Coordinates of C-alpha atoms and ligand atoms in Angstrom, one line a residue:
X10 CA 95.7 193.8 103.0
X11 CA 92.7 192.1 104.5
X12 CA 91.3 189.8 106.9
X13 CA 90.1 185.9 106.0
X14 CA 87.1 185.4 108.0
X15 CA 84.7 182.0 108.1
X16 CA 80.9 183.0 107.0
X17 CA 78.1 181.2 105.7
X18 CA 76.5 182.1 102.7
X19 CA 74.1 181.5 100.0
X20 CA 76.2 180.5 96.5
X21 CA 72.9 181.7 94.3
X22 CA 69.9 182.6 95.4
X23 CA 67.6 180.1 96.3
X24 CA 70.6 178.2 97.2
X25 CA 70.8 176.5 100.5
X26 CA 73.9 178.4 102.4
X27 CA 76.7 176.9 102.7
X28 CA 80.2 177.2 104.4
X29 CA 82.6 180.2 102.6
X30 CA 85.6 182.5 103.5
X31 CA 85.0 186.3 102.6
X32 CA 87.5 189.3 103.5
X33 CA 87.0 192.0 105.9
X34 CA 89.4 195.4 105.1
X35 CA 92.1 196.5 107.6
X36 CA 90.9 199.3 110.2
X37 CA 90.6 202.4 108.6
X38 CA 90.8 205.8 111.0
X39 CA 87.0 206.0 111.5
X40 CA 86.5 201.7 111.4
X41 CA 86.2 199.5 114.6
X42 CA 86.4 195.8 113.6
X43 CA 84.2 193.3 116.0
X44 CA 84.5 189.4 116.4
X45 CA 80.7 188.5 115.9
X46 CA 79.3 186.7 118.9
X47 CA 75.7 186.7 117.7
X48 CA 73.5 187.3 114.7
X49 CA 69.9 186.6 114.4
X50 CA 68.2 185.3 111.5
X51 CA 65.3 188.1 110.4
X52 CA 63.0 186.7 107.5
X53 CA 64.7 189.4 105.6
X54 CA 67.6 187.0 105.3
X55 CA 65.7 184.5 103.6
X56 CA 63.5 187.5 101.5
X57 CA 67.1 188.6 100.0
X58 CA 69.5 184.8 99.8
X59 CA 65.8 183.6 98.1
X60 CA 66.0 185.6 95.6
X61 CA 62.3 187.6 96.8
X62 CA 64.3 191.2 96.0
X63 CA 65.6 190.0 92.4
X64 CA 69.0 188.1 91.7
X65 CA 71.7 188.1 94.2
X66 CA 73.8 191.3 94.1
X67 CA 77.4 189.5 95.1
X68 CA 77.7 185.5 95.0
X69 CA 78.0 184.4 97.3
X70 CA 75.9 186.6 99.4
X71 CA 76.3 186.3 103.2
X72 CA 73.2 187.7 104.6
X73 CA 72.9 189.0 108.4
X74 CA 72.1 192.4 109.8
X75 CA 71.4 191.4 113.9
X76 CA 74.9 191.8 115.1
X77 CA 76.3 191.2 118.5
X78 CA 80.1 191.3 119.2
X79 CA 83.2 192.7 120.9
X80 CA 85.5 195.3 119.2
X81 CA 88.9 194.0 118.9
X82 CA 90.4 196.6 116.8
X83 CA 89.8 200.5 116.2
X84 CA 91.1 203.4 113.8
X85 CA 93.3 206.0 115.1
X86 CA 90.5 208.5 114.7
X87 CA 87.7 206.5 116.5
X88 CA 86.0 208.4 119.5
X89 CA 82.8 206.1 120.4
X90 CA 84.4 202.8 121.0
X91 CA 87.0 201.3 122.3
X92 CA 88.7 197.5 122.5
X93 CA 86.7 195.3 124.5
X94 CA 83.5 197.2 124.4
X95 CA 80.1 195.3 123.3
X96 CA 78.6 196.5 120.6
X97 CA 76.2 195.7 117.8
X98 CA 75.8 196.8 114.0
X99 CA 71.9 196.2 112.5
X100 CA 71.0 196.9 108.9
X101 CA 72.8 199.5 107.6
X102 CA 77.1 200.3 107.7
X103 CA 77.2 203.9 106.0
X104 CA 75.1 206.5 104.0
X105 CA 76.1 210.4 102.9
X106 CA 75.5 212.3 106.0
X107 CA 74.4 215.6 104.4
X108 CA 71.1 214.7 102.7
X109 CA 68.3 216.3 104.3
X110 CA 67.1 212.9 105.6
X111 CA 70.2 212.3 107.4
X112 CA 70.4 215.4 108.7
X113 CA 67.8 215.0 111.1
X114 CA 68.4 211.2 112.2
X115 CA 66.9 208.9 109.2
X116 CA 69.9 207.3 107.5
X117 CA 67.5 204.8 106.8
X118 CA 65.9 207.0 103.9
X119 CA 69.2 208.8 102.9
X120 CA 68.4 210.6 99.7
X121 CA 71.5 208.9 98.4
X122 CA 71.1 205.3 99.5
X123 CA 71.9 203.6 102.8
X124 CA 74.8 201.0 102.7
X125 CA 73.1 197.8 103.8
X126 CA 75.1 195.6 106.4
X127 CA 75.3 193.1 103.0
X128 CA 75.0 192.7 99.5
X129 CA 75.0 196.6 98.8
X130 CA 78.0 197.9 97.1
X131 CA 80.5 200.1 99.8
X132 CA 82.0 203.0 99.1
X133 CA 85.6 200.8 98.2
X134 CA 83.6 199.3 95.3
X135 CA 83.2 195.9 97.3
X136 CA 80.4 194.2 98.4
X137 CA 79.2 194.6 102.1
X138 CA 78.7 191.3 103.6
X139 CA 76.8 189.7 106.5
X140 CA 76.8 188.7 110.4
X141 CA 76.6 184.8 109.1
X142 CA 80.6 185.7 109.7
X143 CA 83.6 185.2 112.3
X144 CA 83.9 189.4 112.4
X145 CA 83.2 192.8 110.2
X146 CA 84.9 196.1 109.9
X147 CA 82.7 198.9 110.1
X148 CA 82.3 202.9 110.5
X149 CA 82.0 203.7 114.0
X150 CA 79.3 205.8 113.5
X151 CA 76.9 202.7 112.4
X152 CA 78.0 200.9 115.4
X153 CA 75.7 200.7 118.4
X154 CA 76.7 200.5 122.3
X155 CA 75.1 197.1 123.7
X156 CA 74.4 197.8 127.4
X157 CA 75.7 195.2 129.5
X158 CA 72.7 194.4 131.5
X159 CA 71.1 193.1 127.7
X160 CA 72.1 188.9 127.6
X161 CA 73.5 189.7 124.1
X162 CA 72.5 186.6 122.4
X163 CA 69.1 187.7 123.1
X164 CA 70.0 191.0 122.6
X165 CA 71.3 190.6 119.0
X166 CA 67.1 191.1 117.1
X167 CA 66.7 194.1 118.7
X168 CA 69.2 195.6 116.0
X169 CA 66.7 194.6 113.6
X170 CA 63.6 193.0 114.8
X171 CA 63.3 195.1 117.8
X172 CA 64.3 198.3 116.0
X173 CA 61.6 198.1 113.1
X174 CA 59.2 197.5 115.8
X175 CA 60.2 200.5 118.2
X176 CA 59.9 202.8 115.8
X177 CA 57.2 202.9 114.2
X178 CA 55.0 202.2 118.0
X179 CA 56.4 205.2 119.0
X180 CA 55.9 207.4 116.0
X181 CA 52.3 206.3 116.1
X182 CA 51.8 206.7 119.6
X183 CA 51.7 203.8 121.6
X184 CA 51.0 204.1 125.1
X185 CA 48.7 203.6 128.4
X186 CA 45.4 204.4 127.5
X187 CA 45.9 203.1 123.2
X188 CA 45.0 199.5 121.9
X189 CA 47.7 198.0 119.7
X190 CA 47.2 194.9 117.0
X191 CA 50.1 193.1 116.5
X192 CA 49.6 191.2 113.3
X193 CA 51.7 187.9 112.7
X194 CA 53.3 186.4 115.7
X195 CA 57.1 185.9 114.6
X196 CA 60.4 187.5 115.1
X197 CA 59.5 191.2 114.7
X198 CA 55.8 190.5 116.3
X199 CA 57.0 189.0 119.4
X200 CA 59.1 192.3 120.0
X201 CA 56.2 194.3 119.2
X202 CA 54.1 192.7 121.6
X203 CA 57.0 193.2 124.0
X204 CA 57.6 196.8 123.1
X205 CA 54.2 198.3 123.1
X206 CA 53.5 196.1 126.7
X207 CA 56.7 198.0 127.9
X208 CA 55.2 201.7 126.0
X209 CA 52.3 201.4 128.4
X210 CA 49.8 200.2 126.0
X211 CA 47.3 197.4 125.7
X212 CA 47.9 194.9 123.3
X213 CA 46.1 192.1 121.0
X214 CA 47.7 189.6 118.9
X215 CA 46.1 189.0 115.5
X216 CA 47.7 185.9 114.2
X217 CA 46.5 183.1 111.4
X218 CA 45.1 180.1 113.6
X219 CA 44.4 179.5 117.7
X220 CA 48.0 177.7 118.0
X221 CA 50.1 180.5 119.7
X222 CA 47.2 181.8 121.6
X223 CA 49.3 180.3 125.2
X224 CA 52.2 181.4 124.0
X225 CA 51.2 185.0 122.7
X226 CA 49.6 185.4 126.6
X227 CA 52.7 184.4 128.0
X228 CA 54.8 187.1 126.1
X229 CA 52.2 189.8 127.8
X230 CA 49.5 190.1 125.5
X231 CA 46.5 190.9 126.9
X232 CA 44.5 189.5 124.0
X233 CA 44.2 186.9 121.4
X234 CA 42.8 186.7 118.0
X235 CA 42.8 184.0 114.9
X236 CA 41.9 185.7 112.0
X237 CA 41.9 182.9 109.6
X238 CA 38.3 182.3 109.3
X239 CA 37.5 185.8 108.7
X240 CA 35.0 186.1 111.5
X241 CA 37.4 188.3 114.0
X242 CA 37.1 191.0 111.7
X243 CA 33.8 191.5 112.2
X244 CA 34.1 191.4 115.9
X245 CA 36.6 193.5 116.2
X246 CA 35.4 196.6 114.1
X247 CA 36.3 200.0 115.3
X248 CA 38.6 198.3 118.1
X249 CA 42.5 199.6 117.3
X250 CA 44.6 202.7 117.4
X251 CA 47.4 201.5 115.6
X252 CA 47.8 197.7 113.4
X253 CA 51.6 196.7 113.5
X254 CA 51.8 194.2 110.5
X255 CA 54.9 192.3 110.5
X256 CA 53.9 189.6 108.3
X257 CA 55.8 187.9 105.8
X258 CA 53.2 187.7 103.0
X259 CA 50.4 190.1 101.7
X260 CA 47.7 190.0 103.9
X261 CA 44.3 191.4 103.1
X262 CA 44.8 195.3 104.1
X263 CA 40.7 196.5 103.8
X264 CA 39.8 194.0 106.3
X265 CA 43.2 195.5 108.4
X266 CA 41.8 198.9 108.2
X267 CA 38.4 197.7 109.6
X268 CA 39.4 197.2 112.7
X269 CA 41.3 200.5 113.2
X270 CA 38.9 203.0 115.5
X271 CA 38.8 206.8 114.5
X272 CA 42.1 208.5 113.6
X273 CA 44.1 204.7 113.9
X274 CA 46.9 203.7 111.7
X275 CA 47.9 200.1 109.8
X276 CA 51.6 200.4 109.8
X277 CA 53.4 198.0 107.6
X278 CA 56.7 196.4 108.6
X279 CA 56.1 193.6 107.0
X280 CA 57.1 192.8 103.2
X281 CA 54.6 191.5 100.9
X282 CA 56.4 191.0 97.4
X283 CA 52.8 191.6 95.8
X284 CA 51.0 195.0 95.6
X285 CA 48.4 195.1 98.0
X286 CA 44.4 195.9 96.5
X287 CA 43.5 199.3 98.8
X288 CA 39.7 199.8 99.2
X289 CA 39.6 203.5 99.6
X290 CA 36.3 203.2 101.9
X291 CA 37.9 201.2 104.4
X292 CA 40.6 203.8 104.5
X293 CA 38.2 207.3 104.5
X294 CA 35.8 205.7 107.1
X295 CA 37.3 206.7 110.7
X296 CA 39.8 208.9 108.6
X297 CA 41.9 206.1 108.8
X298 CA 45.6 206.4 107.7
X299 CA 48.0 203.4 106.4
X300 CA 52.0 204.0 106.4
X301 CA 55.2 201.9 106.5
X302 CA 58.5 201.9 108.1
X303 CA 62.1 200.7 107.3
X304 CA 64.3 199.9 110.4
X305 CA 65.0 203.0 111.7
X306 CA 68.2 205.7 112.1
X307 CA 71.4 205.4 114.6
X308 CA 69.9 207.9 117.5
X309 CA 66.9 206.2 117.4
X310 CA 68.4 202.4 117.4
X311 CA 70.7 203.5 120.2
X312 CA 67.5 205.2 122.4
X313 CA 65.4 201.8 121.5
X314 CA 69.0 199.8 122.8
X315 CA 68.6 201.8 125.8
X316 CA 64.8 201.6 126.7
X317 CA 65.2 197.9 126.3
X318 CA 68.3 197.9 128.8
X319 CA 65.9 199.9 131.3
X320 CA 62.6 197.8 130.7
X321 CA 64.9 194.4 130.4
X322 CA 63.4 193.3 127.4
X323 CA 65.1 191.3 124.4
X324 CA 64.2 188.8 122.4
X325 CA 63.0 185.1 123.2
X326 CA 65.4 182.8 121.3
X327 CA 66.6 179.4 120.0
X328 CA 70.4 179.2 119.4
X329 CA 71.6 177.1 116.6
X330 CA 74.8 176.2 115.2
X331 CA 76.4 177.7 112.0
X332 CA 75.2 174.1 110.5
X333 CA 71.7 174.3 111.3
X334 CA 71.5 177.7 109.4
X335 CA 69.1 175.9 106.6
X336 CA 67.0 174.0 108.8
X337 CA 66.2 177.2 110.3
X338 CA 65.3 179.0 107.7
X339 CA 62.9 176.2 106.5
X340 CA 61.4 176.2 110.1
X341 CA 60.9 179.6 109.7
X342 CA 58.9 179.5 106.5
X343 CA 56.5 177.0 108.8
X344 CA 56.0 179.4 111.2
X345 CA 57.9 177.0 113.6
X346 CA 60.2 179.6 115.4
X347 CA 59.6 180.8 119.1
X348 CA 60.7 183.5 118.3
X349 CA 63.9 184.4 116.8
X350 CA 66.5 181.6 116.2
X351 CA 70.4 183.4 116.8
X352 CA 73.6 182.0 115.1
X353 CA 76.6 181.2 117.9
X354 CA 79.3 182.5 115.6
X355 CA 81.6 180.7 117.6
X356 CA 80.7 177.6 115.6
X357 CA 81.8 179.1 112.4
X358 CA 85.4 178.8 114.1
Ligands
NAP13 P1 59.0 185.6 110.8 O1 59.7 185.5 112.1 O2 59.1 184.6 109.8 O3 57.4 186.0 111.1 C1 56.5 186.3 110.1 C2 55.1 186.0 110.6 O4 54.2 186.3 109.6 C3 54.9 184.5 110.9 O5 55.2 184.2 112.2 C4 53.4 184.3 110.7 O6 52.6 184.8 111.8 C5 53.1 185.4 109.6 N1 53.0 184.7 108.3 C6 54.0 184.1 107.6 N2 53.5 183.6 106.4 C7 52.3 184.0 106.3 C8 51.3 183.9 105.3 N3 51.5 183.2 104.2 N4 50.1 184.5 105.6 C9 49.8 185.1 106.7 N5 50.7 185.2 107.7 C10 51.9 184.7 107.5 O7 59.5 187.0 110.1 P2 60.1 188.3 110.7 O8 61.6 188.1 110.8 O9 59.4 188.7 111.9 O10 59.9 189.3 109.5 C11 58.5 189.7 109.2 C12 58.5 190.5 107.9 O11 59.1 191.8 108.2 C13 59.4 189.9 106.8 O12 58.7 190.2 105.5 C14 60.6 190.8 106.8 O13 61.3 190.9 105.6 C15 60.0 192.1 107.2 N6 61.0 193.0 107.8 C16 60.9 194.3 107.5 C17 61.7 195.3 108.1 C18 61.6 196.7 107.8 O14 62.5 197.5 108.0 N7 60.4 197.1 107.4 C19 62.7 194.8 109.0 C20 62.8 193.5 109.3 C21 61.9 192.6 108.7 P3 51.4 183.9 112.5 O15 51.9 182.5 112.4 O16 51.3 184.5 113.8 O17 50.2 184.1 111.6
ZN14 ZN1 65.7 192.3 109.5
ZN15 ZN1 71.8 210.9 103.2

């Protein structure tokens, strides 16, 4: 037996979504089941219901992985939640546990494959599917605790946005005393801005044109830069320890590397569904490095939850119906999101 829930979802990709019932399983020993409250819309959403990854993997395919919700319902073996609790589930459900990757905290690159929160196959044979949904039955150890001082609309893209951000500025070391470039100002930029601010460190926005210079200030930034003309590049040679790119597209990575002092890093967050020409000068000059991140593993998500609970920092968002899910995914292709829009799952009711 199973649940009936409300979702929306995309019938094929490219599709616009549309309104569709899915089933959630009955509590297992080791599931909790949580009504969704929130879910935020990351461009990874559009990347996968477009059909940017290759053909949909389950139709219809319900995407979200920025989940905020109560637990209504756990298994008789659960230990880290209980009924009532606030909780939030990002972009993975499950993966094996014993691979060496897991072992130390990375589910993310699980040797066997993480389950993503949709459109990978679970362990059941079924298809995982999305936060665009009324409520979802998961594993309690893929399950995060929401502090309560988080507002958790706004709280909901730090499971993803926030999270792919946080770890990577960490790993690279940002901090007082290290200049940060955060390239593209949109969901996961804005909480980089906000993250490395709250790590200590100082921080530039590099972003296509002057028109969220304000607005980048506002959010903390202690400097602005349009880069469409080409001519920041040059002005800004030898200036960063670490490049956050978070954009959506390719961007030109030699011009990227320029601007990264001795020893700095261009970390990619950012998916660019093209391969990406590397000039190996601009990397060996400064001894430059260039890496990339996926989201990042449960202890880490959790201590990223945390920090954002003690530095009071969550995302800056618009709120939209379940109805409005298509007009905000073709605002977001215009760049015309400040900066994360978050579904009220009550209106899938
Ligand atoms: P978003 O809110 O749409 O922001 C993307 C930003 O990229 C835009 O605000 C824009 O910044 C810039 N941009 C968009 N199109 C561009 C183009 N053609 N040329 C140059 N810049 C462009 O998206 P998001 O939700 O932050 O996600 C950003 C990317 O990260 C997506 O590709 C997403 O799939 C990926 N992602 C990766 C992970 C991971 O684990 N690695 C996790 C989540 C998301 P400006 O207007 O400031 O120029
Ligand atoms: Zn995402
Ligand atoms: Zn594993």
């Amino acid at each position: 037996m199973s649940t009936t829930v409300n979702a929306y979802g995309a019938p094929k990709a490219g599709a616009p979504l549309e309104p569709v019932t899915i089933e959630r399983r009955d509590v297992g020993p080791h599931d909790v089941k949580l009504d969704i409250l929130y879910c935020g819309i990351c461009h990874s959403d559009l990347h996968f219901a477009g059909g940017d990854f290759g053909p949909l993997p389950v139709e219809p395919l319900v995407p979200g992985h920025e989940i905020v919700g109560v637990v209504t319902e756990v298994g008789d073996q659960v230990t880290k939640h209980r009924i009532g609790d606030r909780v939030g589930i990002g972009c993975m459900v499950d993966s094996c546990r014993e691979c060496e990757n897991c072992l130390r905290g990375d589910e993310q690159y699980c040797l066997n494959g993480h389950t993503l929160v949709f459109g990978a196959a679970d362990r059941d044979g079924s298809f995982t599917q999305g936060g665009y949904s009324q409520a979802v039955v998961a594993n309690e150890d893929f399950v995060l605790r929401v502090p309560e001082s988080l507002t958790p609309a706004s709280a909901a893209p730090l499971l993803c946005a926030g999270i792919t951000v946080y770890a990577p500025l960490k790993k690279w070391g940002a901090a007082p005393g290290k200049r940060v470039a955060v390239v593209g100002l949109g969901g996961l930029g804005h909480m980089g801005v906000k993250l490395a601010k709250a790590m200590g460190a100082e921080v530039t926005v590099l972003s296509r044109s002057e028109d969220k210079r304000e607005a980048a200030l506002a959010l903390g930034a202690d400097a602005y830069h349009a880069t469409g003309d080409g001519q920041a590049f040059e002005k800004l040679a030898n200036t960063f320890d670490i490049i956050l790119n978070t954009v959506s597209a390719p961007i030109d990575l030699n011009a990227h590397l320029g601007i990264l002092r001795i020893d700095g890093t261009l970390v990619s967050v950012g998916v660019s569904t093209e391969p990406l020409p590397l000039d190996v000068f601009a990397l060996m000059t400064n001894g430059r490095n260039i890496s990339g991140s996926q989201f990042a593993g449960i202890r880490e998500t959790q201590e990223m939850l945390d920090f954002c609970a003690e530095h009071g920092v969550t995302a800056d968002i618009e709120l939209v119906r379940a109805d409005q899910i298509n007009e905000a995914y073709e605002r977001m292709l215009a760049s015309d999101v400040r900066y994360r829009f978050v579904i009220d799952n009550a209106t899938l009711a």
